[in-house]
């Protein structure tokens, strides 16, 4: 069965940056399962997996535009600490949920200087070229319930 929309695909993957540094990987012996064609993977990787079969291995290079987006300097802001009410201790690398005109957004604390806090609304992998080494472990048809929910149930998937 080759990979197409509405199938559950299980993959082993390792994600590295252009310097060869490992950013993320599936757990050893436990492939990551997702529902194909429902926006559960970044577009550049999902596109390359379409039409492939279980047992195949592939290397996929994903540009920022096909991954987590280009880095947008306009999403970076500096605010005084007192603007962060309800956050008892602001720390570097901390992630905060903010409500913006475009909906909820995760902001990362990227710099602290005196009373000023720098908040970055970009995804941590925005602007990065992503190199995936993928092995397709299994491909199966999704159940009706999985299609209704838009995600995978059972091993390697989402549990309720
Ligand atoms: Zn569900």
PDB file of C-alpha atoms and ligand atoms in Angstrom:
ATOM      1  CA  UNK A   1       0.000   0.000   0.000  1.00  0.00           C
ATOM      2  CA  UNK A   2       1.631   3.278  -1.020  1.00  0.00           C
ATOM      3  CA  UNK A   3       1.108   6.405   1.041  1.00  0.00           C
ATOM      4  CA  UNK A   4      -1.896   8.570   0.161  1.00  0.00           C
ATOM      5  CA  UNK A   5      -4.501  10.676   1.911  1.00  0.00           C
ATOM      6  CA  UNK A   6      -6.413   9.129   4.847  1.00  0.00           C
ATOM      7  CA  UNK A   7      -3.797   6.510   5.660  1.00  0.00           C
ATOM      8  CA  UNK A   8      -2.024   6.047   8.959  1.00  0.00           C
ATOM      9  CA  UNK A   9       1.717   6.176   8.389  1.00  0.00           C
ATOM     10  CA  UNK A  10       4.308   5.108  10.976  1.00  0.00           C
ATOM     11  CA  UNK A  11       7.835   6.454  10.552  1.00  0.00           C
ATOM     12  CA  UNK A  12      11.163   6.371  12.309  1.00  0.00           C
ATOM     13  CA  UNK A  13      12.866   9.721  11.803  1.00  0.00           C
ATOM     14  CA  UNK A  14      15.852  11.767  12.797  1.00  0.00           C
ATOM     15  CA  UNK A  15      15.806  15.524  12.237  1.00  0.00           C
ATOM     16  CA  UNK A  16      19.125  17.347  11.969  1.00  0.00           C
ATOM     17  CA  UNK A  17      20.086  20.924  11.135  1.00  0.00           C
ATOM     18  CA  UNK A  18      22.590  21.852   8.431  1.00  0.00           C
ATOM     19  CA  UNK A  19      25.453  21.461  10.917  1.00  0.00           C
ATOM     20  CA  UNK A  20      24.428  17.827  11.551  1.00  0.00           C
ATOM     21  CA  UNK A  21      23.135  18.585  15.045  1.00  0.00           C
ATOM     22  CA  UNK A  22      20.163  16.376  16.014  1.00  0.00           C
ATOM     23  CA  UNK A  23      17.096  18.538  16.705  1.00  0.00           C
ATOM     24  CA  UNK A  24      14.505  15.811  17.178  1.00  0.00           C
ATOM     25  CA  UNK A  25      13.992  12.089  16.612  1.00  0.00           C
ATOM     26  CA  UNK A  26      11.352   9.418  17.046  1.00  0.00           C
ATOM     27  CA  UNK A  27      11.764   7.217  20.098  1.00  0.00           C
ATOM     28  CA  UNK A  28      13.898   4.115  19.430  1.00  0.00           C
ATOM     29  CA  UNK A  29      11.683   1.137  18.613  1.00  0.00           C
ATOM     30  CA  UNK A  30       8.531   3.266  18.704  1.00  0.00           C
ATOM     31  CA  UNK A  31       7.718   4.799  15.334  1.00  0.00           C
ATOM     32  CA  UNK A  32       5.811   8.050  15.214  1.00  0.00           C
ATOM     33  CA  UNK A  33       2.340   7.567  13.656  1.00  0.00           C
ATOM     34  CA  UNK A  34       0.345  10.278  11.883  1.00  0.00           C
ATOM     35  CA  UNK A  35      -2.689  10.619   9.622  1.00  0.00           C
ATOM     36  CA  UNK A  36      -1.519  11.468   6.092  1.00  0.00           C
ATOM     37  CA  UNK A  37      -3.071  14.414   4.245  1.00  0.00           C
ATOM     38  CA  UNK A  38      -4.477  16.209   7.287  1.00  0.00           C
ATOM     39  CA  UNK A  39      -1.789  18.786   7.971  1.00  0.00           C
ATOM     40  CA  UNK A  40      -0.270  16.788  10.839  1.00  0.00           C
ATOM     41  CA  UNK A  41       3.218  16.984   9.329  1.00  0.00           C
ATOM     42  CA  UNK A  42       5.054  19.975   7.890  1.00  0.00           C
ATOM     43  CA  UNK A  43       4.136  20.301   4.184  1.00  0.00           C
ATOM     44  CA  UNK A  44       7.638  19.646   2.770  1.00  0.00           C
ATOM     45  CA  UNK A  45       7.929  16.288   4.516  1.00  0.00           C
ATOM     46  CA  UNK A  46       4.361  15.142   3.894  1.00  0.00           C
ATOM     47  CA  UNK A  47       4.731  15.848   0.157  1.00  0.00           C
ATOM     48  CA  UNK A  48       7.882  13.704  -0.122  1.00  0.00           C
ATOM     49  CA  UNK A  49       6.240  10.796   1.676  1.00  0.00           C
ATOM     50  CA  UNK A  50       3.256  10.674  -0.686  1.00  0.00           C
ATOM     51  CA  UNK A  51       3.417   7.589  -2.912  1.00  0.00           C
ATOM     52  CA  UNK A  52       6.140   5.868  -0.870  1.00  0.00           C
ATOM     53  CA  UNK A  53       5.838   2.403   0.644  1.00  0.00           C
ATOM     54  CA  UNK A  54       6.560   0.712   3.952  1.00  0.00           C
ATOM     55  CA  UNK A  55      10.216  -0.286   4.223  1.00  0.00           C
ATOM     56  CA  UNK A  56      11.503   2.661   2.171  1.00  0.00           C
ATOM     57  CA  UNK A  57      14.170   4.958   3.560  1.00  0.00           C
ATOM     58  CA  UNK A  58      14.566   8.513   2.374  1.00  0.00           C
ATOM     59  CA  UNK A  59      16.442  11.724   3.062  1.00  0.00           C
ATOM     60  CA  UNK A  60      14.334  14.873   2.829  1.00  0.00           C
ATOM     61  CA  UNK A  61      15.679  18.422   2.927  1.00  0.00           C
ATOM     62  CA  UNK A  62      12.938  20.902   3.835  1.00  0.00           C
ATOM     63  CA  UNK A  63      13.354  24.639   3.274  1.00  0.00           C
ATOM     64  CA  UNK A  64      11.951  27.033   5.921  1.00  0.00           C
ATOM     65  CA  UNK A  65       9.022  27.971   3.633  1.00  0.00           C
ATOM     66  CA  UNK A  66       7.972  24.282   3.498  1.00  0.00           C
ATOM     67  CA  UNK A  67       8.747  23.772   7.182  1.00  0.00           C
ATOM     68  CA  UNK A  68       8.025  26.097  10.094  1.00  0.00           C
ATOM     69  CA  UNK A  69       8.128  29.300   8.026  1.00  0.00           C
ATOM     70  CA  UNK A  70      10.678  32.023   7.469  1.00  0.00           C
ATOM     71  CA  UNK A  71      11.958  33.847  10.526  1.00  0.00           C
ATOM     72  CA  UNK A  72       9.887  37.024  10.988  1.00  0.00           C
ATOM     73  CA  UNK A  73      11.631  39.825  12.868  1.00  0.00           C
ATOM     74  CA  UNK A  74       8.281  41.564  13.379  1.00  0.00           C
ATOM     75  CA  UNK A  75       7.270  38.773  15.780  1.00  0.00           C
ATOM     76  CA  UNK A  76      10.022  39.809  18.190  1.00  0.00           C
ATOM     77  CA  UNK A  77       9.131  42.370  20.845  1.00  0.00           C
ATOM     78  CA  UNK A  78      10.699  43.854  23.966  1.00  0.00           C
ATOM     79  CA  UNK A  79       8.455  44.489  26.923  1.00  0.00           C
ATOM     80  CA  UNK A  80       9.037  45.551  30.543  1.00  0.00           C
ATOM     81  CA  UNK A  81       8.812  42.704  33.065  1.00  0.00           C
ATOM     82  CA  UNK A  82       5.785  44.302  34.704  1.00  0.00           C
ATOM     83  CA  UNK A  83       3.865  43.675  31.451  1.00  0.00           C
ATOM     84  CA  UNK A  84       4.108  39.936  32.190  1.00  0.00           C
ATOM     85  CA  UNK A  85       1.597  39.819  34.996  1.00  0.00           C
ATOM     86  CA  UNK A  86       0.913  36.353  36.314  1.00  0.00           C
ATOM     87  CA  UNK A  87       4.431  35.120  35.511  1.00  0.00           C
ATOM     88  CA  UNK A  88       6.158  35.011  38.916  1.00  0.00           C
ATOM     89  CA  UNK A  89       9.671  34.368  37.618  1.00  0.00           C
ATOM     90  CA  UNK A  90      10.679  35.152  34.041  1.00  0.00           C
ATOM     91  CA  UNK A  91      13.471  32.863  32.835  1.00  0.00           C
ATOM     92  CA  UNK A  92      15.442  32.569  29.616  1.00  0.00           C
ATOM     93  CA  UNK A  93      13.934  29.966  27.268  1.00  0.00           C
ATOM     94  CA  UNK A  94      10.578  30.042  29.054  1.00  0.00           C
ATOM     95  CA  UNK A  95       7.552  29.700  26.768  1.00  0.00           C
ATOM     96  CA  UNK A  96       4.460  31.819  27.386  1.00  0.00           C
ATOM     97  CA  UNK A  97       0.980  31.682  25.883  1.00  0.00           C
ATOM     98  CA  UNK A  98      -0.186  35.052  24.606  1.00  0.00           C
ATOM     99  CA  UNK A  99      -3.531  36.106  23.199  1.00  0.00           C
ATOM    100  CA  UNK A 100      -3.073  38.180  20.063  1.00  0.00           C
ATOM    101  CA  UNK A 101      -5.356  39.584  17.389  1.00  0.00           C
ATOM    102  CA  UNK A 102      -4.451  36.505  15.261  1.00  0.00           C
ATOM    103  CA  UNK A 103      -5.334  34.074  18.055  1.00  0.00           C
ATOM    104  CA  UNK A 104      -3.205  32.309  20.664  1.00  0.00           C
ATOM    105  CA  UNK A 105       0.540  32.377  20.085  1.00  0.00           C
ATOM    106  CA  UNK A 106       3.473  30.861  21.938  1.00  0.00           C
ATOM    107  CA  UNK A 107       6.212  33.336  22.807  1.00  0.00           C
ATOM    108  CA  UNK A 108       9.704  32.310  23.845  1.00  0.00           C
ATOM    109  CA  UNK A 109      11.777  34.435  26.229  1.00  0.00           C
ATOM    110  CA  UNK A 110      14.997  34.883  24.235  1.00  0.00           C
ATOM    111  CA  UNK A 111      16.771  37.702  26.110  1.00  0.00           C
ATOM    112  CA  UNK A 112      16.694  39.352  29.512  1.00  0.00           C
ATOM    113  CA  UNK A 113      18.349  42.733  30.067  1.00  0.00           C
ATOM    114  CA  UNK A 114      17.611  44.721  33.209  1.00  0.00           C
ATOM    115  CA  UNK A 115      13.887  45.273  33.340  1.00  0.00           C
ATOM    116  CA  UNK A 116      13.357  44.404  29.669  1.00  0.00           C
ATOM    117  CA  UNK A 117      12.274  41.014  28.368  1.00  0.00           C
ATOM    118  CA  UNK A 118      12.610  39.985  24.713  1.00  0.00           C
ATOM    119  CA  UNK A 119       9.759  37.763  23.483  1.00  0.00           C
ATOM    120  CA  UNK A 120       9.983  35.886  20.195  1.00  0.00           C
ATOM    121  CA  UNK A 121       6.745  34.701  18.576  1.00  0.00           C
ATOM    122  CA  UNK A 122       8.485  32.660  15.876  1.00  0.00           C
ATOM    123  CA  UNK A 123       8.373  28.857  16.020  1.00  0.00           C
ATOM    124  CA  UNK A 124      11.724  27.691  17.448  1.00  0.00           C
ATOM    125  CA  UNK A 125      12.489  26.046  14.067  1.00  0.00           C
ATOM    126  CA  UNK A 126      11.401  29.024  11.915  1.00  0.00           C
ATOM    127  CA  UNK A 127      14.040  29.993   9.373  1.00  0.00           C
ATOM    128  CA  UNK A 128      15.849  26.650   9.727  1.00  0.00           C
ATOM    129  CA  UNK A 129      16.495  24.176   6.929  1.00  0.00           C
ATOM    130  CA  UNK A 130      15.418  20.760   8.207  1.00  0.00           C
ATOM    131  CA  UNK A 131      17.085  17.494   7.198  1.00  0.00           C
ATOM    132  CA  UNK A 132      14.981  14.420   7.829  1.00  0.00           C
ATOM    133  CA  UNK A 133      16.249  10.842   7.641  1.00  0.00           C
ATOM    134  CA  UNK A 134      13.071   8.787   7.459  1.00  0.00           C
ATOM    135  CA  UNK A 135      12.306   5.074   7.435  1.00  0.00           C
ATOM    136  CA  UNK A 136       8.699   4.153   6.739  1.00  0.00           C
ATOM    137  CA  UNK A 137       7.744   1.464   9.245  1.00  0.00           C
ATOM    138  CA  UNK A 138       4.106   0.815   8.303  1.00  0.00           C
ATOM    139  CA  UNK A 139       1.192   2.110   6.270  1.00  0.00           C
ATOM    140  CA  UNK A 140      -2.449   1.195   6.948  1.00  0.00           C
ATOM    141  CA  UNK A 141      -5.919   2.568   6.239  1.00  0.00           C
ATOM    142  CA  UNK A 142      -7.287   4.882   8.924  1.00  0.00           C
ATOM    143  CA  UNK A 143     -10.428   3.898  10.841  1.00  0.00           C
ATOM    144  CA  UNK A 144     -13.600   5.975  10.514  1.00  0.00           C
ATOM    145  CA  UNK A 145     -13.092   7.287  14.031  1.00  0.00           C
ATOM    146  CA  UNK A 146      -9.533   8.385  13.264  1.00  0.00           C
ATOM    147  CA  UNK A 147     -10.726  10.229  10.155  1.00  0.00           C
ATOM    148  CA  UNK A 148     -13.492  11.931  12.156  1.00  0.00           C
ATOM    149  CA  UNK A 149     -10.960  13.103  14.759  1.00  0.00           C
ATOM    150  CA  UNK A 150      -8.224  13.981  12.246  1.00  0.00           C
ATOM    151  CA  UNK A 151      -5.551  12.054  14.176  1.00  0.00           C
ATOM    152  CA  UNK A 152      -4.263   8.561  14.893  1.00  0.00           C
ATOM    153  CA  UNK A 153      -5.426   6.334  17.747  1.00  0.00           C
ATOM    154  CA  UNK A 154      -3.539   3.393  19.196  1.00  0.00           C
ATOM    155  CA  UNK A 155       0.177   2.616  19.173  1.00  0.00           C
ATOM    156  CA  UNK A 156       2.346   5.608  18.359  1.00  0.00           C
ATOM    157  CA  UNK A 157      -0.670   7.879  18.083  1.00  0.00           C
ATOM    158  CA  UNK A 158      -2.900  10.044  20.196  1.00  0.00           C
ATOM    159  CA  UNK A 159      -4.720   8.654  23.236  1.00  0.00           C
ATOM    160  CA  UNK A 160      -7.846   9.981  24.874  1.00  0.00           C
TER     161      UNK A 160
HETATM  162 ZN1  LIG B   1      -9.232  11.012  18.737  1.00  0.00          ZN
END
